Short mmCIF file of C-alpha atoms and ligand atoms in Angstrom, two decimals:
data_model
loop_
_atom_site.label_atom_id
_atom_site.label_comp_id
_atom_site.label_asym_id
_atom_site.label_seq_id
_atom_site.Cartn_x
_atom_site.Cartn_y
_atom_site.Cartn_z
CA UNK A 1 -16.15 18.13 -30.61
CA UNK A 2 -15.03 15.36 -28.26
CA UNK A 3 -11.30 14.57 -28.08
CA UNK A 4 -10.26 11.38 -29.90
CA UNK A 5 -8.75 8.51 -27.94
CA UNK A 6 -7.52 5.00 -28.66
CA UNK A 7 -8.01 2.00 -26.37
CA UNK A 8 -5.35 -0.41 -27.58
CA UNK A 9 -6.71 -3.69 -26.20
CA UNK A 10 -10.02 -5.25 -25.14
CA UNK A 11 -11.51 -3.73 -21.98
CA UNK A 12 -14.76 -4.13 -20.01
CA UNK A 13 -17.88 -2.73 -21.71
CA UNK A 14 -18.73 -0.32 -18.89
CA UNK A 15 -15.22 1.14 -19.07
CA UNK A 16 -15.75 1.87 -22.76
CA UNK A 17 -19.17 3.37 -21.98
CA UNK A 18 -17.59 5.64 -19.36
CA UNK A 19 -14.90 6.78 -21.81
CA UNK A 20 -17.52 7.39 -24.54
CA UNK A 21 -19.18 10.04 -22.36
CA UNK A 22 -16.05 12.18 -22.75
CA UNK A 23 -14.32 11.01 -25.91
CA UNK A 24 -14.68 9.77 -29.44
CA UNK A 25 -13.35 6.29 -28.75
CA UNK A 26 -11.53 3.95 -31.12
CA UNK A 27 -11.46 0.58 -29.39
CA UNK A 28 -9.94 -2.80 -30.11
CA UNK A 29 -12.45 -5.25 -28.63
CA UNK A 30 -11.20 -7.95 -31.00
CA UNK A 31 -8.02 -7.70 -28.88
CA UNK A 32 -5.46 -8.21 -31.63
CA UNK A 33 -2.26 -6.57 -30.33
CA UNK A 34 -1.00 -3.72 -32.54
CA UNK A 35 2.57 -3.86 -33.81
CA UNK A 36 4.54 -0.61 -33.40
CA UNK A 37 3.69 0.59 -36.92
CA UNK A 38 -0.07 0.01 -36.47
CA UNK A 39 0.00 1.61 -33.02
CA UNK A 40 1.73 4.73 -34.38
CA UNK A 41 -0.65 5.05 -37.30
CA UNK A 42 -3.78 4.52 -35.15
CA UNK A 43 -2.52 7.03 -32.56
CA UNK A 44 -1.39 9.67 -35.06
CA UNK A 45 -4.61 11.72 -34.80
CA UNK A 46 -5.47 10.91 -31.15
CA UNK A 47 -5.18 13.06 -28.04
CA UNK A 48 -5.14 10.19 -25.59
CA UNK A 49 -4.53 6.47 -25.30
CA UNK A 50 -5.40 3.76 -22.84
CA UNK A 51 -2.60 1.24 -23.25
CA UNK A 52 -1.27 -1.97 -21.75
CA UNK A 53 2.18 -3.26 -20.91
CA UNK A 54 2.54 -4.74 -24.40
CA UNK A 55 2.39 -1.26 -26.02
CA UNK A 56 5.77 0.47 -26.26
CA UNK A 57 5.64 4.28 -26.00
CA UNK A 58 8.95 5.83 -27.10
CA UNK A 59 10.39 8.81 -29.00
CA UNK A 60 9.85 7.20 -32.38
CA UNK A 61 6.15 6.73 -31.70
CA UNK A 62 5.70 10.13 -30.06
CA UNK A 63 7.15 12.01 -33.04
CA UNK A 64 4.35 10.52 -35.14
CA UNK A 65 1.60 11.55 -32.70
CA UNK A 66 1.65 15.36 -32.55
CA UNK A 67 -1.77 15.66 -30.87
CA UNK A 68 -1.08 13.15 -28.11
CA UNK A 69 -1.43 14.54 -24.57
CA UNK A 70 -1.80 11.46 -22.36
CA UNK A 71 -0.98 7.74 -22.29
CA UNK A 72 -2.63 5.79 -19.48
CA UNK A 73 -1.26 2.35 -18.71
CA UNK A 74 -3.57 -0.39 -17.41
CA UNK A 75 -0.77 -1.66 -15.16
CA UNK A 76 1.22 -0.50 -12.17
CA UNK A 77 4.52 -1.33 -13.93
CA UNK A 78 5.43 1.17 -16.63
CA UNK A 79 8.70 -0.02 -18.13
CA UNK A 80 6.90 -0.03 -21.52
CA UNK A 81 6.76 3.80 -21.37
CA UNK A 82 9.80 6.03 -21.91
CA UNK A 83 8.91 8.69 -19.34
CA UNK A 84 11.64 11.07 -20.43
CA UNK A 85 10.49 10.90 -24.05
CA UNK A 86 6.93 11.61 -22.83
CA UNK A 87 8.12 14.58 -20.78
CA UNK A 88 9.95 16.06 -23.78
CA UNK A 89 6.83 15.59 -25.92
CA UNK A 90 4.56 17.07 -23.19
CA UNK A 91 2.68 13.79 -22.93
CA UNK A 92 1.33 12.82 -19.50
CA UNK A 93 1.88 9.17 -18.52
CA UNK A 94 -0.07 7.38 -15.78
CA UNK A 95 -0.25 3.92 -14.17
CA UNK A 96 -2.61 2.06 -11.81
CA UNK A 97 -0.97 1.79 -8.38
CA UNK A 98 -2.75 0.51 -5.28
CA UNK A 99 -5.72 -1.31 -6.78
CA UNK A 100 -3.82 -4.53 -7.54
CA UNK A 101 -1.61 -4.92 -4.46
CA UNK A 102 -3.76 -7.42 -2.57
CA UNK A 103 -4.56 -9.54 -5.62
CA UNK A 104 -0.93 -9.64 -6.73
CA UNK A 105 0.13 -10.47 -3.17
CA UNK A 106 -2.43 -13.29 -3.07
CA UNK A 107 -1.10 -14.71 -6.32
CA UNK A 108 2.46 -14.55 -5.04
CA UNK A 109 1.28 -16.87 -2.27
CA UNK A 110 -0.36 -19.10 -4.88
CA UNK A 111 3.05 -19.45 -6.54
CA UNK A 112 4.88 -19.93 -3.22
CA UNK A 113 2.58 -22.73 -2.09
CA UNK A 114 2.33 -24.43 -5.48
CA UNK A 115 6.11 -24.36 -5.93
CA UNK A 116 6.99 -25.43 -2.40
CA UNK A 117 4.52 -28.33 -2.50
CA UNK A 118 5.21 -29.22 -6.15
CA UNK A 119 1.53 -28.96 -7.03
CA UNK A 120 1.71 -28.57 -10.82
CA UNK A 121 4.28 -31.37 -11.12
CA UNK A 122 2.08 -33.68 -9.02
CA UNK A 123 -1.03 -32.75 -10.99
CA UNK A 124 0.71 -33.44 -14.31
CA UNK A 125 1.70 -36.89 -12.96
CA UNK A 126 -1.88 -37.63 -11.91
CA UNK A 127 -3.37 -36.38 -15.20
CA UNK A 128 -0.91 -38.52 -17.14
CA UNK A 129 -2.33 -41.63 -15.41
CA UNK A 130 0.95 -42.40 -13.62
CA UNK A 131 -0.51 -42.54 -10.08
CA UNK A 132 -0.58 -46.27 -9.26
CA UNK A 133 -0.10 -46.22 -5.46
CA UNK A 134 0.50 -44.05 -2.40
CA UNK A 135 4.17 -43.69 -1.57
CA UNK A 136 5.77 -42.33 1.57
CA UNK A 137 8.38 -40.39 -0.37
CA UNK A 138 6.15 -39.08 -3.12
CA UNK A 139 6.52 -35.44 -4.16
CA UNK A 140 8.33 -34.46 -0.98
CA UNK A 141 8.12 -30.68 -0.72
CA UNK A 142 9.28 -27.74 1.32
CA UNK A 143 7.45 -26.65 4.49
CA UNK A 144 6.30 -23.05 4.40
CA UNK A 145 5.39 -22.74 8.07
CA UNK A 146 8.26 -21.47 10.24
CA UNK A 147 10.42 -21.01 7.11
CA UNK A 148 12.30 -17.82 6.26
CA UNK A 149 10.72 -15.62 3.60
CA UNK A 150 13.12 -13.24 1.83
CA UNK A 151 11.49 -10.31 0.02
CA UNK A 152 13.28 -8.16 -2.54
CA UNK A 153 11.41 -4.86 -2.56
CA UNK A 154 9.21 -3.95 0.41
CA UNK A 155 6.95 -1.62 -1.58
CA UNK A 156 3.18 -1.89 -1.68
CA UNK A 157 3.06 -5.45 -3.05
CA UNK A 158 6.06 -6.67 -1.05
CA UNK A 159 4.33 -5.47 2.12
CA UNK A 160 1.15 -7.40 1.29
CA UNK A 161 3.22 -10.55 0.78
CA UNK A 162 5.04 -9.97 4.08
CA UNK A 163 1.83 -9.42 6.06
CA UNK A 164 0.34 -12.66 4.70
CA UNK A 165 3.39 -14.56 6.09
CA UNK A 166 2.18 -14.11 9.66
CA UNK A 167 -0.37 -16.89 9.23
CA UNK A 168 2.42 -19.30 8.43
CA UNK A 169 4.47 -18.10 11.42
CA UNK A 170 7.41 -17.33 9.15
CA UNK A 171 10.51 -15.25 9.70
CA UNK A 172 10.46 -12.37 7.22
CA UNK A 173 13.59 -10.64 5.96
CA UNK A 174 13.79 -8.08 3.18
CA UNK A 175 16.17 -6.06 1.08
CA UNK A 176 15.42 -2.83 -0.75
CA UNK A 177 17.38 0.11 -2.12
CA UNK A 178 15.66 2.22 0.55
CA UNK A 179 15.10 0.82 4.02
CA UNK A 180 11.41 0.92 5.01
CA UNK A 181 10.16 3.04 7.92
CA UNK A 182 10.09 1.43 11.40
CA UNK A 183 6.26 1.46 11.19
CA UNK A 184 6.27 -0.56 7.94
CA UNK A 185 8.93 -2.95 9.25
CA UNK A 186 6.83 -3.51 12.36
CA UNK A 187 3.56 -4.00 10.45
CA UNK A 188 5.32 -6.53 8.19
CA UNK A 189 7.40 -8.05 11.02
CA UNK A 190 10.24 -7.76 8.52
CA UNK A 191 13.95 -7.38 9.23
CA UNK A 192 16.18 -5.43 6.85
CA UNK A 193 19.20 -7.42 5.59
CA UNK A 194 21.80 -7.08 2.84
CA UNK A 195 21.20 -8.66 -0.55
CA UNK A 196 23.79 -11.34 0.27
CA UNK A 197 22.20 -12.17 3.64
CA UNK A 198 18.78 -12.42 2.07
CA UNK A 199 19.99 -14.84 -0.57
CA UNK A 200 21.83 -17.06 1.86
CA UNK A 201 19.20 -17.11 4.65
CA UNK A 202 15.88 -17.33 2.80
CA UNK A 203 14.02 -20.56 2.13
CA UNK A 204 11.78 -18.64 -0.24
CA UNK A 205 13.08 -15.65 -2.20
CA UNK A 206 10.31 -13.52 -3.70
CA UNK A 207 10.81 -10.48 -5.91
CA UNK A 208 8.68 -7.32 -5.83
CA UNK A 209 10.76 -4.62 -7.53
CA UNK A 210 9.95 -2.66 -10.69
CA UNK A 211 11.94 -3.42 -13.83
CA UNK A 212 14.57 -0.79 -14.71
CA UNK A 213 18.19 -0.75 -15.91
CA UNK A 214 19.15 -0.94 -12.21
CA UNK A 215 17.10 -4.08 -11.55
CA UNK A 216 17.93 -5.81 -14.84
CA UNK A 217 19.15 -9.33 -13.91
CA UNK A 218 18.99 -8.54 -10.19
CA UNK A 219 18.95 -12.33 -9.88
CA UNK A 220 21.54 -14.03 -12.10
CA UNK A 221 24.00 -16.91 -11.87
CA UNK A 222 25.96 -15.41 -8.95
CA UNK A 223 22.84 -14.70 -6.90
CA UNK A 224 21.33 -18.12 -7.59
CA UNK A 225 24.56 -19.71 -6.36
CA UNK A 226 24.23 -17.79 -3.10
CA UNK A 227 20.79 -19.30 -2.42
CA UNK A 228 20.29 -22.53 -0.44
CA UNK A 229 20.00 -25.62 -2.65
CA UNK A 230 16.68 -26.29 -0.89
CA UNK A 231 15.33 -22.79 -1.57
CA UNK A 232 12.77 -21.65 -4.12
CA UNK A 233 12.59 -18.43 -6.16
CA UNK A 234 9.32 -16.63 -6.89
CA UNK A 235 8.90 -13.87 -9.47
CA UNK A 236 5.60 -12.05 -9.96
CA UNK A 237 7.23 -8.68 -10.68
CA UNK A 238 8.63 -8.27 -14.21
CA UNK A 239 10.55 -10.34 -16.70
CA UNK A 240 14.16 -9.21 -16.98
CA UNK A 241 14.61 -8.84 -13.21
CA UNK A 242 15.70 -12.50 -13.32
CA UNK A 243 18.20 -13.84 -15.85
CA UNK A 244 16.01 -16.64 -17.23
CA UNK A 245 18.84 -18.58 -18.89
CA UNK A 246 20.77 -18.61 -15.60
CA UNK A 247 17.64 -19.67 -13.72
CA UNK A 248 16.99 -22.56 -16.10
CA UNK A 249 20.54 -23.74 -15.58
CA UNK A 250 20.20 -23.42 -11.77
CA UNK A 251 16.94 -25.40 -11.79
CA UNK A 252 18.43 -28.05 -14.06
CA UNK A 253 21.59 -28.52 -12.02
CA UNK A 254 19.96 -28.37 -8.59
CA UNK A 255 21.60 -25.09 -7.54
CA UNK A 256 18.13 -24.20 -6.18
CA UNK A 257 15.14 -26.49 -5.62
CA UNK A 258 12.41 -24.76 -7.59
CA UNK A 259 10.86 -21.61 -8.98
CA UNK A 260 7.40 -20.12 -9.40
CA UNK A 261 7.15 -17.63 -12.23
CA UNK A 262 4.41 -15.35 -13.51
CA UNK A 263 6.71 -13.20 -15.65
CA UNK A 264 9.48 -13.89 -18.15
CA UNK A 265 12.04 -12.27 -20.38
CA UNK A 266 10.59 -11.77 -23.84
CA UNK A 267 6.95 -12.44 -22.96
CA UNK A 268 5.00 -14.16 -24.38
CA UNK A 269 7.81 -15.96 -26.23
CA UNK A 270 9.54 -17.12 -23.06
CA UNK A 271 12.61 -19.36 -22.93
CA UNK A 272 11.38 -22.88 -23.91
CA UNK A 273 13.95 -24.37 -21.52
CA UNK A 274 11.41 -23.84 -18.72
CA UNK A 275 9.05 -26.35 -20.33
CA UNK A 276 11.59 -29.14 -19.96
CA UNK A 277 11.79 -28.66 -16.19
CA UNK A 278 9.52 -30.24 -13.60
CA UNK A 279 10.62 -28.03 -10.71
CA UNK A 280 9.09 -24.83 -12.01
CA UNK A 281 5.52 -23.54 -11.73
CA UNK A 282 4.63 -21.38 -14.72
CA UNK A 283 1.85 -18.80 -15.15
CA UNK A 284 1.14 -16.42 -18.06
CA UNK A 285 1.46 -13.03 -16.30
CA UNK A 286 -1.85 -13.28 -14.39
CA UNK A 287 -0.90 -12.14 -10.87
CA UNK A 288 -3.36 -9.22 -10.90
CA UNK A 289 -6.01 -11.14 -12.79
CA UNK A 290 -9.02 -11.40 -10.53
CA UNK A 291 -12.29 -10.15 -12.05
CA UNK A 292 -12.60 -7.35 -9.55
CA UNK A 293 -9.01 -6.18 -9.77
CA UNK A 294 -8.62 -6.18 -13.55
CA UNK A 295 -11.85 -4.15 -13.68
CA UNK A 296 -10.51 -1.67 -11.11
CA UNK A 297 -7.26 -1.34 -13.08
CA UNK A 298 -9.07 -0.60 -16.34
CA UNK A 299 -11.43 1.88 -14.66
CA UNK A 300 -8.55 3.66 -12.91
CA UNK A 301 -6.70 3.99 -16.22
CA UNK A 302 -9.89 5.41 -17.77
CA UNK A 303 -10.29 7.88 -14.89
CA UNK A 304 -6.69 8.94 -15.35
CA UNK A 305 -7.34 9.57 -19.04
CA UNK A 306 -10.50 11.57 -18.38
CA UNK A 307 -8.72 13.68 -15.74
CA UNK A 308 -5.64 14.16 -17.95
CA UNK A 309 -7.63 15.47 -20.90
CA UNK A 310 -10.19 17.49 -18.92
CA UNK A 311 -8.24 18.99 -15.97
CA UNK A 312 -4.63 18.19 -16.88
CA UNK A 313 -4.26 16.60 -13.43
CA UNK A 314 -4.56 12.79 -13.57
CA UNK A 315 -4.39 11.18 -10.11
CA UNK A 316 -1.56 8.80 -11.02
CA UNK A 317 0.72 11.05 -13.06
CA UNK A 318 4.20 9.50 -13.45
CA UNK A 319 6.00 12.41 -15.11
CA UNK A 320 5.02 15.81 -13.68
CA UNK A 321 6.29 18.64 -15.92
C1 GLV B 1 1.13 -5.99 -14.21
O1 GLV B 1 2.07 -6.64 -14.47
C2 GLV B 1 1.21 -4.63 -13.75
O2 GLV B 1 2.29 -4.04 -13.78
O3 GLV B 1 0.17 -4.09 -13.35
#
């Protein structure tokens, strides 16, 4: 008999076909997110699950799923999974590193350029029929070329963002809890600085750290006040790394010039204060969303699940035990 698995959200048909070769699959192609009660009840007789960042895996859920052996996230971030609870319950947890770095790096640049050049604000003005004449001082923005790019977190995605800065002849500085190797610093042409230096020197501050208790509100009121009033903040990492209420206040009062955000606290019910601001570019958590990359992420999660339940050795195991 094939092991039973649950796929919690809609995925590509060929990914489901691949999984069906190994498993009895319960899918959710209608894509209605499960609340925690529904998730626990649907998972209670399953050995594996392919999940997304909206599914919370914690002790409470695991105690109701005695057969569960693996949960495979379709995401590189895994703050929705309590790894320690999984370890105690002998449940393997995996993520999808590597396959989304370039696409997420590209989208970070989309946010940088759109925010610096006030693209969404200008488009809204045009669409509203307000464009009556050319003006010399219309939508004056921030030059990217020769500017200083400050990167929090020079991991895989941070490095992609840094390497793309060469084309704009930028100065690149970074801060991380661990300094990168000289080879990485050289490839990224990035100089290691303190958090304070980064905030005060950068024209563009972009965040590429995972969310954890240590990075919760890494950027709050104090940090925003250390940035240049002409600077912009970009976040395509995780909601919660930035204190959204403090950011709204900083954007409203002119403490910083603008922000480009793909992620928010409390997604998808983000702080409505953002909608009242013109100097913020907003996206609904789509940084990795190219056709090719979302497919690679789903397939990698499926491969992790197949390996976990057949060999016990998934390639992207997060909690070896
Ligand atoms: C998306 O946010 C991811 O973590 O892959």
